[in-house]
Amino acid sequence: MTGDAAARRTLGVGMVGYAFMGRAHSQAWRTVGHFFELPFAPRMAAICGRDHAAVAAAARRLGWAAWETDWKRLVDRDDVELVDVCTPGSSHAEISIAALEAGKHVLCEKPLANTVDEARAMAAAAARAAAVGVRAMVGFNFRRVPAVALAKELIAGGRLGAVRQVRAAYLGAHLVDPEFPLVWRLRAEEAGSGALGDLGAHAVDLAQYLVGDHIAGVSGLTETFVRERPLPEGGGRGPVTVDDAALFIARFGGGAVGSFEATRFATGHAEGLSVEVNGELGSVVWELGSLNQLRVFDATADPATQGFRTVQVTKAGHPYAGAWWPDGHTIGYEHTFTHEARDLLVAIAAGKDPVPSFADGLQVQQVLDAVQRSAAAGSTWTEVAA
Amino acid sequence: MTGDAAARRTLGVGMVGYAFMGRAHSQAWRTVGHFFELPFAPRMAAICGRDHAAVAAAARRLGWAAWETDWKRLVDRDDVELVDVCTPGSSHAEISIAALEAGKHVLCEKPLANTVDEARAMAAAAARAAAVGVRAMVGFNFRRVPAVALAKELIAGGRLGAVRQVRAAYLGAHLVDPEFPLVWRLRAEEAGSGALGDLGAHAVDLAQYLVGDHIAGVSGLTETFVRERPLPEGGGRGPVTVDDAALFIARFGGGAVGSFEATRFATGHAEGLSVEVNGELGSVVWELGSLNQLRVFDATADPATQGFRTVQVTKAGHPYAGAWWPDGHTIGYEHTFTHEARDLLVAIAAGKDPVPSFADGLQVQQVLDAVQRSAAAGSTWTEVAA
Amino acid sequence: MTGDAAARRTLGVGMVGYAFMGRAHSQAWRTVGHFFELPFAPRMAAICGRDHAAVAAAARRLGWAAWETDWKRLVDRDDVELVDVCTPGSSHAEISIAALEAGKHVLCEKPLANTVDEARAMAAAAARAAAVGVRAMVGFNFRRVPAVALAKELIAGGRLGAVRQVRAAYLGAHLVDPEFPLVWRLRAEEAGSGALGDLGAHAVDLAQYLVGDHIAGVSGLTETFVRERPLPEGGGRGPVTVDDAALFIARFGGGAVGSFEATRFATGHAEGLSVEVNGELGSVVWELGSLNQLRVFDATADPATQGFRTVQVTKAGHPYAGAWWPDGHTIGYEHTFTHEARDLLVAIAAGKDPVPSFADGLQVQQVLDAVQRSAAAGSTWTEVAA
Amino acid sequence: MTGDAAARRTLGVGMVGYAFMGRAHSQAWRTVGHFFELPFAPRMAAICGRDHAAVAAAARRLGWAAWETDWKRLVDRDDVELVDVCTPGSSHAEISIAALEAGKHVLCEKPLANTVDEARAMAAAAARAAAVGVRAMVGFNFRRVPAVALAKELIAGGRLGAVRQVRAAYLGAHLVDPEFPLVWRLRAEEAGSGALGDLGAHAVDLAQYLVGDHIAGVSGLTETFVRERPLPEGGGRGPVTVDDAALFIARFGGGAVGSFEATRFATGHAEGLSVEVNGELGSVVWELGSLNQLRVFDATADPATQGFRTVQVTKAGHPYAGAWWPDGHTIGYEHTFTHEARDLLVAIAAGKDPVPSFADGLQVQQVLDAVQRSAAAGSTWTEVAA
């Protein structure tokens, strides 16, 4: 007997941007329906970029059915029901708000925006949209690592008791070479901030998510070690106007304290994101470099054999893991986006607001803003705006 | 401006089997063209399974355009130019040989066959097919881990000097529970062997591939710790007729020695594949549990700071890694199959025999056979047939 | 032929205190002459404690020839040429200054004192004593771990280039249990501070030592999670008046930045001292839990095989290591004190001031004081007094 | 008040040999009484070596009261009640038997002897001596690592259930350099065997001790990679007559299976002793390189958070650990000998035979002999003599 594969109910996706994040999200949209039971099959309707030839090539390469060179046309397309915003932070607000106002669901990459004002406008737009059933989500993808989701389950279930301390870092070494050029990410007007927004945003979101509490105040410092770099277009050097590294200490609303670090000068590290949470009954440690593992300490166990347990979070019963491979087979970085796409589609179908919401993204932005203000004021203690 | 993504030259793929390996290969076929420059776009033409409803559902779920319930019809389809054999080992020979004789390229999962005789017939069929430009490859996917490929480059480039010792293991704990049922994998008539063929085949292939030499002789033992298990269909217990664990020591043709272990009783381990190679100038160690890393020791470096170096094999210059994400972003288990698909398509387009070939698969089978014969004869030393 | 072991030139040591540190120092004095070529054989002349029976038992147990119950008598003994101060911090100043003024060399445990004023007086006394050939050293023993000394050699030799960032922590979990009693270490009047002085002092000294630079300013916070604890003598609870945890961020004089943490609430950690230094050419990481190892990253090496190298610092050519066992045999915590004793004896014989000096101890105290003042002032930025 | 430390009941020790093992044992005898409550204070009466000047210097350096140049005189000394044999294996039998017959307790370094015949004679002498209250112990020191002793407690207490598999290795790289000279350890007539006896003996003893069962049969291979080496005395090269590496697979009497490796050609490893035991309910893993840790897997724990737990075996309640430092402070290699000395003294005072006994040493020798015979006979299966 012979047959042809049938169609299912679909949801049209349009994506703006096709660089690193665009590639990662494309892989998620292509893949999610093959591993998860979904309420809709995502349909990769159209992709948008300013350069005609480049976006056409990207559409072919990444699997999108059509392309646009103007994001407003993409938002307007009838076959686009969800807009996935993968552009640099400076255009997040404009695109996301327009899409929400056009009744399109939005997935927006992190950080939500380059400024708190933009983020606030986006959160307001998301709240208005939610009232009419249109959903918005910000892409803090690492929440969707199975080991992180397991850590969240443990903490939310009380397995750590009251949380006392957090340490979170995102260590990179991208800029150790002083001849690395002055790309847009190193200019404040385009990137907003440096390591702080690019890397620190993830550390802040993860820490707050796991603890289940907000950072209330911070004292921070930022440093730019290499203050001039070669212009990419040639012709000398220009000033680096963002931070190379940002360090801060923090208090959470509920009494926990934390130390945070985001840096592009941690020689030897690549994508060194880690978070540790210490509670009165136990601790958890997670590192992106070994993302399939969670280290768990249970202070209530027999003292003679207490120790950090390295849990391989690849079992069928673990969050997300059952959709993939039998126990012991690892997943990678890209799978976090697939999980994100799955959770967004499920929330849309259920008529619920997905998390992390734009309001969550705004709150992270306010933490980052407090760090920048503290650093600018000589590391003075700075409350995070509510 | 608006446009539609255009087509490219394609190669039709038909797959037999849609369990674990079928799912993994499907992900590879779906994904490979989005990350690698390919001579052909693989077209997922049809999938085959015996159960009509199940195969139809699998086709939809896995992304195949059509389905068949008889593998001979799949092989005969005009739109199928390559047959991907993901069935249990007992049918590898029949399907692969028929496909090759029908002029279809073949990718066959490992182990190549359940017996040396079948593997020999397959290698002969592959040799005949190669003479007319039809290609065959056996799926030892772990060769395509970037860290393993880097290890191969280092060894082949002389960085370890003469190889002295190898230790390779594949540790699992699938069967520690004595109430785990008597599935087909535990019956010799269907599975051929137990841990030896299922897990040991990978360890043997990796070790030989890295050393660049064949195992010449072995002394092995096998053990079945739990000799009766519950019948899956109920009604009591039946005998386990394959090994739970297989251990052997080996000599390579060129003088290296090695120890090998494959087991389903290594409590606490899941997919614990590892291989270490010690040479006169250095060593490499790789473990599947941290597959993005390679540990490298250089005995020619400054003694004061010698040590095993943990290399994160995620840089653009590393094998395969440049096709994926920026440095530091990990890939997972499934990516090995994507790399395998890429290499096979490149070889077909280039008119070259891909590796590992069916002859390589036969050679691994001969090693496993020598281990089984040694174990059956009370661990007597047994030469590997040439 | 038969013979008896002969005597050598000796230096009489007197020790005050015989608790944890006293036991560790005793082992050092007993051991040092058996492994190192020394200018003097240390003679364990007398030990001092207030309780007659207890100090007599300690003398027997720890190997001291005699005992005293008044430290002034110990200092006065003709057979005591060096006074080793192992008492709580509140008596360091009085004993050390008296001993120095009596012309006795002094080894004083860290932290140098409970207050900056005391430390300043001690440093002044040490300077006066040095002018007449009497030496003083503060016991930051971890400088004498072979792996730390190797790290210092690498950094001082320029192998890391300009230092950019430091992260140092001393994580313990001593106080996670809220029923742990209110011992003297938790009362400010006796202990000065909590985790900050007890644990943080080590982290600060190690970081400054390795970087070869002083911390110029800090922003810190301290927290006492459990504010009342059971009185050890029974009868209810009393207030904890020291910090449970101290976190701070710092700037070094030469431009490096750092994050520091000292805590007794890091559930799951025991003696979790670690320090990492990132420079423009490389990085080093050391952890007390694996004290025989140093991790070294060389950014100038071949990019394809760059990675953190785990150096087992147990070779004959490594600092201190050659005095002990053949390569690969580890030493433990106590050996740091033996190395300290050796270096002190060598400095005395050479007529040189040993390091870390009392001035170094004072400087660490000033950093801790700045942290406490910053924390007390709501984490305001605080310069370290010169 | 002033006083002098008093004497206790003592036991006179005489040691033969003062190289690596003599230095390690001397540190144990000097130290044990300062940390453990002992029935006797060991008195370091005399040391013996053939070279007058060297042994006199060693006595001074190592802390022995007197010296001898003839071991028979040492055995005869009235002030020697226990003879500690730290010579090469070829003289173990003669000295030990003479000492036992003279009524002196004996501690003999491992391997017990170079041949099974010698070991058998020693075990017989020990049995005769035991009948009159004279005790003998063989120095498998690694049994006395706290983490190993904890592993033994867990296994003996049933925490692993029935043992299924063991893997043990002792990896070194001493001989990777082909210009390393032909020292006595590389000549069969003096050393008996190579890596097998020197390193493999430890792996065999640890595995049998932990499992609580004997190896019943083996199949082994040995290899000498560099067959000629420079003569230490100059004048060309001579043949290496011992193994560089020995690998074997084994069956225990109770049904467990194991793989073993001892090698001096594992480039990059130094003192790489490790042992893993897998049982039906759990597993333990121990490595000498991180000797204070034990990794423990409990298959009966909640599946969601199962994993290998890294236990820092430094708590007061752990074997031996309470005698040393507070939790988290590590000990090193030499402490194993201190524990050995303590256990021997306790056994002597209690009138009990210490373990491991000479009979245990003989049994290990028989395992090694079976490996050698198997290897000599082309890896044929060889039963271990009872």
Tab-separated table of C-alpha atoms in Angstrom, chain C residues 43-329:
chain	number	residue	atom	x	y	z
C	43	ARG	CA	63.040	22.704	67.695
C	44	MET	CA	59.509	22.506	69.096
C	45	ALA	CA	60.368	24.102	72.409
C	46	ALA	CA	57.075	24.961	74.037
C	47	ILE	CA	53.391	25.419	73.498
C	48	CYS	CA	51.054	27.734	75.354
C	49	GLY	CA	47.394	27.569	76.344
C	50	ARG	CA	45.364	28.799	79.274
C	51	ASP	CA	44.108	25.453	80.562
C	52	HIS	CA	46.835	23.512	82.316
C	53	ALA	CA	45.580	20.006	81.721
C	54	ALA	CA	44.557	20.691	78.170
C	55	VAL	CA	47.807	22.314	77.148
C	56	ALA	CA	49.815	19.533	78.751
C	57	ALA	CA	47.843	16.976	76.773
C	58	ALA	CA	48.270	19.051	73.626
C	59	ALA	CA	52.014	19.247	74.134
C	60	ARG	CA	52.223	15.475	74.336
C	61	ARG	CA	49.890	14.943	71.447
C	62	LEU	CA	51.424	17.528	69.159
C	63	GLY	CA	55.058	16.927	69.990
C	64	TRP	CA	56.112	19.992	71.957
C	65	ALA	CA	58.850	19.583	74.547
C	66	ALA	CA	57.232	21.803	77.164
C	67	TRP	CA	54.190	23.931	77.846
C	68	GLU	CA	53.187	27.228	79.360
C	69	THR	CA	49.860	28.609	80.497
C	70	ASP	CA	50.816	32.267	80.097
C	71	TRP	CA	51.883	33.455	76.678
C	72	LYS	CA	54.166	36.069	78.194
C	73	ARG	CA	56.230	33.337	79.796
C	74	LEU	CA	56.405	31.548	76.476
C	75	VAL	CA	57.688	34.674	74.804
C	76	ASP	CA	60.266	35.081	77.556
C	77	ARG	CA	61.710	31.591	77.344
C	78	ASP	CA	65.310	31.505	76.260
C	79	ASP	CA	64.703	28.394	74.187
C	80	VAL	CA	62.036	30.159	72.131
C	81	GLU	CA	63.456	32.151	69.231
C	82	LEU	CA	60.333	32.202	67.071
C	83	VAL	CA	56.753	32.651	68.263
C	84	ASP	CA	53.980	31.080	66.209
C	85	VAL	CA	50.674	32.803	66.958
C	86	CYS	CA	47.697	30.490	66.404
C	87	THR	CA	45.161	32.160	68.681
C	88	PRO	CA	41.896	33.847	67.650
C	89	GLY	CA	42.361	37.183	65.901
C	90	SER	CA	41.564	39.288	68.943
C	91	SER	CA	44.898	38.441	70.604
C	92	HIS	CA	47.135	38.480	67.526
C	93	ALA	CA	48.279	42.047	68.000
C	94	GLU	CA	49.205	41.867	71.651
C	95	ILE	CA	51.139	38.630	71.403
C	96	SER	CA	52.852	39.383	68.114
C	97	ILE	CA	53.994	42.831	69.130
C	98	ALA	CA	55.281	41.611	72.472
C	99	ALA	CA	57.197	38.821	70.805
C	100	LEU	CA	58.727	41.081	68.186
C	101	GLU	CA	59.736	43.551	70.853
C	102	ALA	CA	61.332	40.704	72.761
C	103	GLY	CA	63.422	40.000	69.686
C	104	LYS	CA	61.541	36.873	68.671
C	105	HIS	CA	60.641	36.151	65.081
C	106	VAL	CA	56.886	35.831	64.601
C	107	LEU	CA	54.621	33.762	62.411
C	108	CYS	CA	51.060	35.013	62.894
C	109	GLU	CA	47.967	33.278	61.557
C	110	LYS	CA	45.624	35.182	59.287
C	111	PRO	CA	43.724	37.429	59.377
C	112	LEU	CA	46.497	39.547	60.805
C	113	ALA	CA	44.110	41.206	63.278
C	114	ASN	CA	40.456	41.921	63.869
C	115	THR	CA	40.822	45.635	63.148
C	116	VAL	CA	42.853	47.825	60.878
C	117	ASP	CA	44.244	49.692	63.854
C	118	GLU	CA	45.645	46.548	65.402
C	119	ALA	CA	47.018	45.453	62.072
C	120	ARG	CA	48.673	48.813	61.597
C	121	ALA	CA	50.337	48.571	64.979
C	122	MET	CA	51.555	45.084	64.128
C	123	ALA	CA	52.981	46.194	60.802
C	124	ALA	CA	54.772	49.030	62.545
C	125	ALA	CA	56.195	46.632	65.108
C	126	ALA	CA	57.330	44.327	62.340
C	127	ALA	CA	59.071	47.192	60.572
C	128	ARG	CA	60.916	48.128	63.751
C	129	ALA	CA	61.852	44.527	64.349
C	130	ALA	CA	63.109	44.043	60.817
C	131	ALA	CA	65.524	46.872	61.344
C	132	VAL	CA	67.245	44.724	63.956
C	133	GLY	CA	66.994	41.460	62.079
C	134	VAL	CA	63.826	40.092	63.643
C	135	ARG	CA	61.337	38.749	61.102
C	136	ALA	CA	57.552	38.597	60.888
C	137	MET	CA	55.261	36.729	58.531
C	138	VAL	CA	51.496	36.380	58.274
C	139	GLY	CA	50.077	32.953	57.521
C	140	PHE	CA	48.349	33.149	54.182
C	141	ASN	CA	49.236	29.541	53.681
C	142	PHE	CA	47.555	29.018	50.321
C	143	ARG	CA	50.271	31.008	48.579
C	144	ARG	CA	52.398	27.934	49.272
C	145	VAL	CA	50.277	25.459	47.365
C	146	PRO	CA	52.537	24.295	44.503
C	147	ALA	CA	49.820	24.994	41.944
C	148	VAL	CA	49.328	28.518	43.276
C	149	ALA	CA	53.058	29.138	43.278
C	150	LEU	CA	53.208	27.892	39.693
C	151	ALA	CA	50.372	30.248	38.761
C	152	LYS	CA	52.325	33.085	40.330
C	153	GLU	CA	55.406	32.154	38.296
C	154	LEU	CA	53.401	32.112	35.088
C	155	ILE	CA	51.750	35.465	35.741
C	156	ALA	CA	54.892	37.151	37.019
C	157	GLY	CA	56.705	35.801	33.974
C	158	GLY	CA	54.255	37.526	31.681
C	159	ARG	CA	52.527	34.436	30.406
C	160	LEU	CA	49.086	35.982	30.886
C	161	GLY	CA	49.980	39.451	29.653
C	162	ALA	CA	48.028	42.295	31.207
C	163	VAL	CA	45.540	41.015	33.740
C	164	ARG	CA	41.927	41.962	32.973
C	165	GLN	CA	39.697	40.110	35.366
C	166	VAL	CA	39.778	38.114	38.539
C	167	ARG	CA	37.139	36.029	40.216
C	168	ALA	CA	37.754	34.641	43.644
C	169	ALA	CA	35.465	32.922	46.086
C	170	TYR	CA	35.586	31.000	49.298
C	171	LEU	CA	32.396	29.007	49.556
C	172	GLY	CA	31.422	27.126	52.670
C	173	ALA	CA	28.187	25.844	54.112
C	174	HIS	CA	29.027	25.778	57.797
C	175	LEU	CA	25.991	27.743	58.876
C	176	VAL	CA	23.204	26.531	56.627
C	177	ASP	CA	21.634	24.741	59.577
C	178	PRO	CA	19.789	27.440	61.600
C	179	GLU	CA	20.267	25.363	64.741
C	180	PHE	CA	24.032	25.617	64.541
C	181	PRO	CA	24.938	27.386	67.812
C	182	LEU	CA	26.118	30.915	68.394
C	183	VAL	CA	29.829	30.135	68.767
C	184	TRP	CA	32.438	32.842	69.275
C	185	ARG	CA	33.073	33.066	65.531
C	186	LEU	CA	29.564	34.485	65.157
C	187	ARG	CA	30.102	37.336	67.615
C	188	ALA	CA	31.670	40.519	66.274
C	189	GLU	CA	33.463	41.397	69.476
C	190	GLU	CA	35.571	38.262	69.285
C	191	ALA	CA	35.737	37.446	65.602
C	192	GLY	CA	35.755	40.927	64.083
C	193	SER	CA	33.765	39.785	61.074
C	194	GLY	CA	32.234	36.580	59.811
C	195	ALA	CA	32.805	34.943	56.451
C	196	LEU	CA	34.509	38.111	55.279
C	197	GLY	CA	37.522	37.917	57.578
C	198	ASP	CA	37.633	34.182	58.015
C	199	LEU	CA	37.255	33.165	54.381
C	200	GLY	CA	37.387	36.353	52.360
C	201	ALA	CA	40.829	37.237	53.666
C	202	HIS	CA	42.257	34.232	51.849
C	203	ALA	CA	40.491	35.100	48.612
C	204	VAL	CA	41.701	38.696	48.769
C	205	ASP	CA	45.277	37.737	49.520
C	206	LEU	CA	45.425	35.121	46.788
C	207	ALA	CA	43.930	37.425	44.188
C	208	GLN	CA	46.281	40.308	44.985
C	209	TYR	CA	49.273	37.990	45.192
C	210	LEU	CA	48.588	36.408	41.833
C	211	VAL	CA	47.732	39.624	40.034
C	212	GLY	CA	50.696	41.360	41.631
C	213	ASP	CA	48.566	44.402	42.341
C	214	HIS	CA	46.413	45.869	45.089
C	215	ILE	CA	42.677	46.347	45.190
C	216	ALA	CA	42.022	50.075	45.039
C	217	GLY	CA	38.297	50.247	45.716
C	218	VAL	CA	35.279	48.078	46.341
C	219	SER	CA	31.533	47.952	46.511
C	220	GLY	CA	30.283	45.265	48.818
C	221	LEU	CA	27.311	43.832	50.587
C	222	THR	CA	27.091	41.546	53.560
C	223	GLU	CA	24.170	39.513	54.781
C	224	THR	CA	23.276	37.611	57.903
C	225	PHE	CA	20.634	35.129	56.859
C	226	VAL	CA	20.038	33.607	60.279
C	227	ARG	CA	20.027	36.446	62.746
C	228	GLU	CA	19.511	34.531	65.969
C	229	ARG	CA	21.009	31.233	66.948
C	230	PRO	CA	20.898	28.961	69.994
C	231	LEU	CA	23.321	29.964	72.714
C	232	PRO	CA	25.986	27.268	73.096
C	233	GLU	CA	25.610	27.449	76.853
C	234	GLY	CA	21.847	26.859	76.524
C	235	GLY	CA	19.041	29.163	77.622
C	236	GLY	CA	17.588	30.532	74.452
C	237	ARG	CA	18.962	32.384	71.466
C	238	GLY	CA	21.262	35.293	70.915
C	239	PRO	CA	21.970	37.609	68.010
C	240	VAL	CA	24.501	36.784	65.309
C	241	THR	CA	26.587	39.931	64.953
C	242	VAL	CA	28.810	39.033	62.013
C	243	ASP	CA	28.135	38.447	58.341
C	244	ASP	CA	27.116	35.036	56.994
C	245	ALA	CA	28.095	36.081	53.507
C	246	ALA	CA	30.030	38.927	51.933
C	247	LEU	CA	30.054	39.761	48.230
C	248	PHE	CA	31.981	42.518	46.570
C	249	ILE	CA	33.183	43.871	43.281
C	250	ALA	CA	36.559	45.531	43.019
C	251	ARG	CA	38.975	47.524	40.935
C	252	PHE	CA	42.704	46.933	41.122
C	253	GLY	CA	45.152	49.789	40.900
C	254	GLY	CA	46.416	48.674	37.503
C	255	GLY	CA	43.012	48.454	35.845
C	256	ALA	CA	41.874	44.911	36.418
C	257	VAL	CA	38.421	44.293	37.858
C	258	GLY	CA	37.289	41.482	40.085
C	259	SER	CA	34.393	39.826	41.823
C	260	PHE	CA	34.736	38.262	45.246
C	261	GLU	CA	32.553	36.159	47.469
C	262	ALA	CA	32.953	34.704	50.925
C	263	THR	CA	30.094	32.764	52.383
C	264	ARG	CA	29.110	30.163	54.926
C	265	PHE	CA	25.771	29.592	53.186
C	266	ALA	CA	26.814	28.027	49.881
C	267	THR	CA	25.000	24.765	50.499
C	268	GLY	CA	27.006	21.796	49.280
C	269	HIS	CA	30.406	23.451	49.365
C	270	ALA	CA	33.144	22.791	51.886
C	271	GLU	CA	36.344	24.804	51.721
C	272	GLY	CA	35.390	25.967	48.242
C	273	LEU	CA	38.228	28.401	47.738
C	274	SER	CA	38.913	29.245	44.110
C	275	VAL	CA	40.617	31.943	42.139
C	276	GLU	CA	40.693	32.637	38.423
C	277	VAL	CA	42.796	35.235	36.647
C	278	ASN	CA	42.150	36.252	33.034
C	279	GLY	CA	44.835	38.059	31.109
C	280	GLU	CA	45.192	39.181	27.550
C	281	LEU	CA	47.350	36.140	26.702
C	282	GLY	CA	45.896	33.475	28.909
C	283	SER	CA	44.148	32.449	32.092
C	284	VAL	CA	44.728	30.347	35.180
C	285	VAL	CA	42.206	28.722	37.492
C	286	TRP	CA	42.895	27.112	40.831
C	287	GLU	CA	40.535	25.422	43.285
C	288	LEU	CA	41.379	24.228	46.766
C	289	GLY	CA	39.211	21.135	46.337
C	290	SER	CA	41.693	19.852	43.756
C	291	LEU	CA	44.683	21.667	45.134
C	292	ASN	CA	47.320	19.697	43.249
C	293	GLN	CA	45.980	20.928	39.924
C	294	LEU	CA	46.251	24.171	38.047
C	295	ARG	CA	44.190	24.867	34.960
C	296	VAL	CA	46.058	26.952	32.416
C	297	PHE	CA	44.806	28.471	29.181
C	298	ASP	CA	47.271	29.751	26.615
C	299	ALA	CA	45.645	32.074	24.086
C	300	THR	CA	48.792	32.088	21.974
C	301	ALA	CA	48.654	28.355	21.230
C	302	ASP	CA	47.340	26.775	18.050
C	303	PRO	CA	43.627	27.745	17.968
C	304	ALA	CA	42.529	24.298	16.818
C	305	THR	CA	43.639	22.690	20.055
C	306	GLN	CA	43.374	25.537	22.531
C	307	GLY	CA	41.706	24.706	25.778
C	308	PHE	CA	42.186	24.774	29.509
C	309	ARG	CA	44.992	22.404	30.374
C	310	THR	CA	44.774	20.540	33.656
C	311	VAL	CA	48.311	20.540	34.989
C	312	GLN	CA	49.048	18.076	37.795
C	313	VAL	CA	51.523	20.184	39.775
C	314	THR	CA	53.441	17.295	41.286
C	315	LYS	CA	56.637	17.246	39.263
C	316	ALA	CA	60.127	17.612	40.650
C	317	GLY	CA	60.501	20.898	38.800
C	318	HIS	CA	57.350	22.433	40.256
C	319	PRO	CA	57.512	24.728	43.271
C	320	TYR	CA	57.886	22.736	46.515
C	321	ALA	CA	56.798	19.515	44.812
C	322	GLY	CA	60.258	18.066	44.361
C	323	ALA	CA	60.701	17.845	48.100
C	324	TRP	CA	57.879	15.374	48.439
C	325	TRP	CA	57.066	12.386	46.251
C	326	PRO	CA	57.557	11.301	42.665
C	327	ASP	CA	55.355	12.891	40.013
C	328	GLY	CA	51.664	12.157	40.349
C	329	HIS	CA	51.560	11.651	44.118
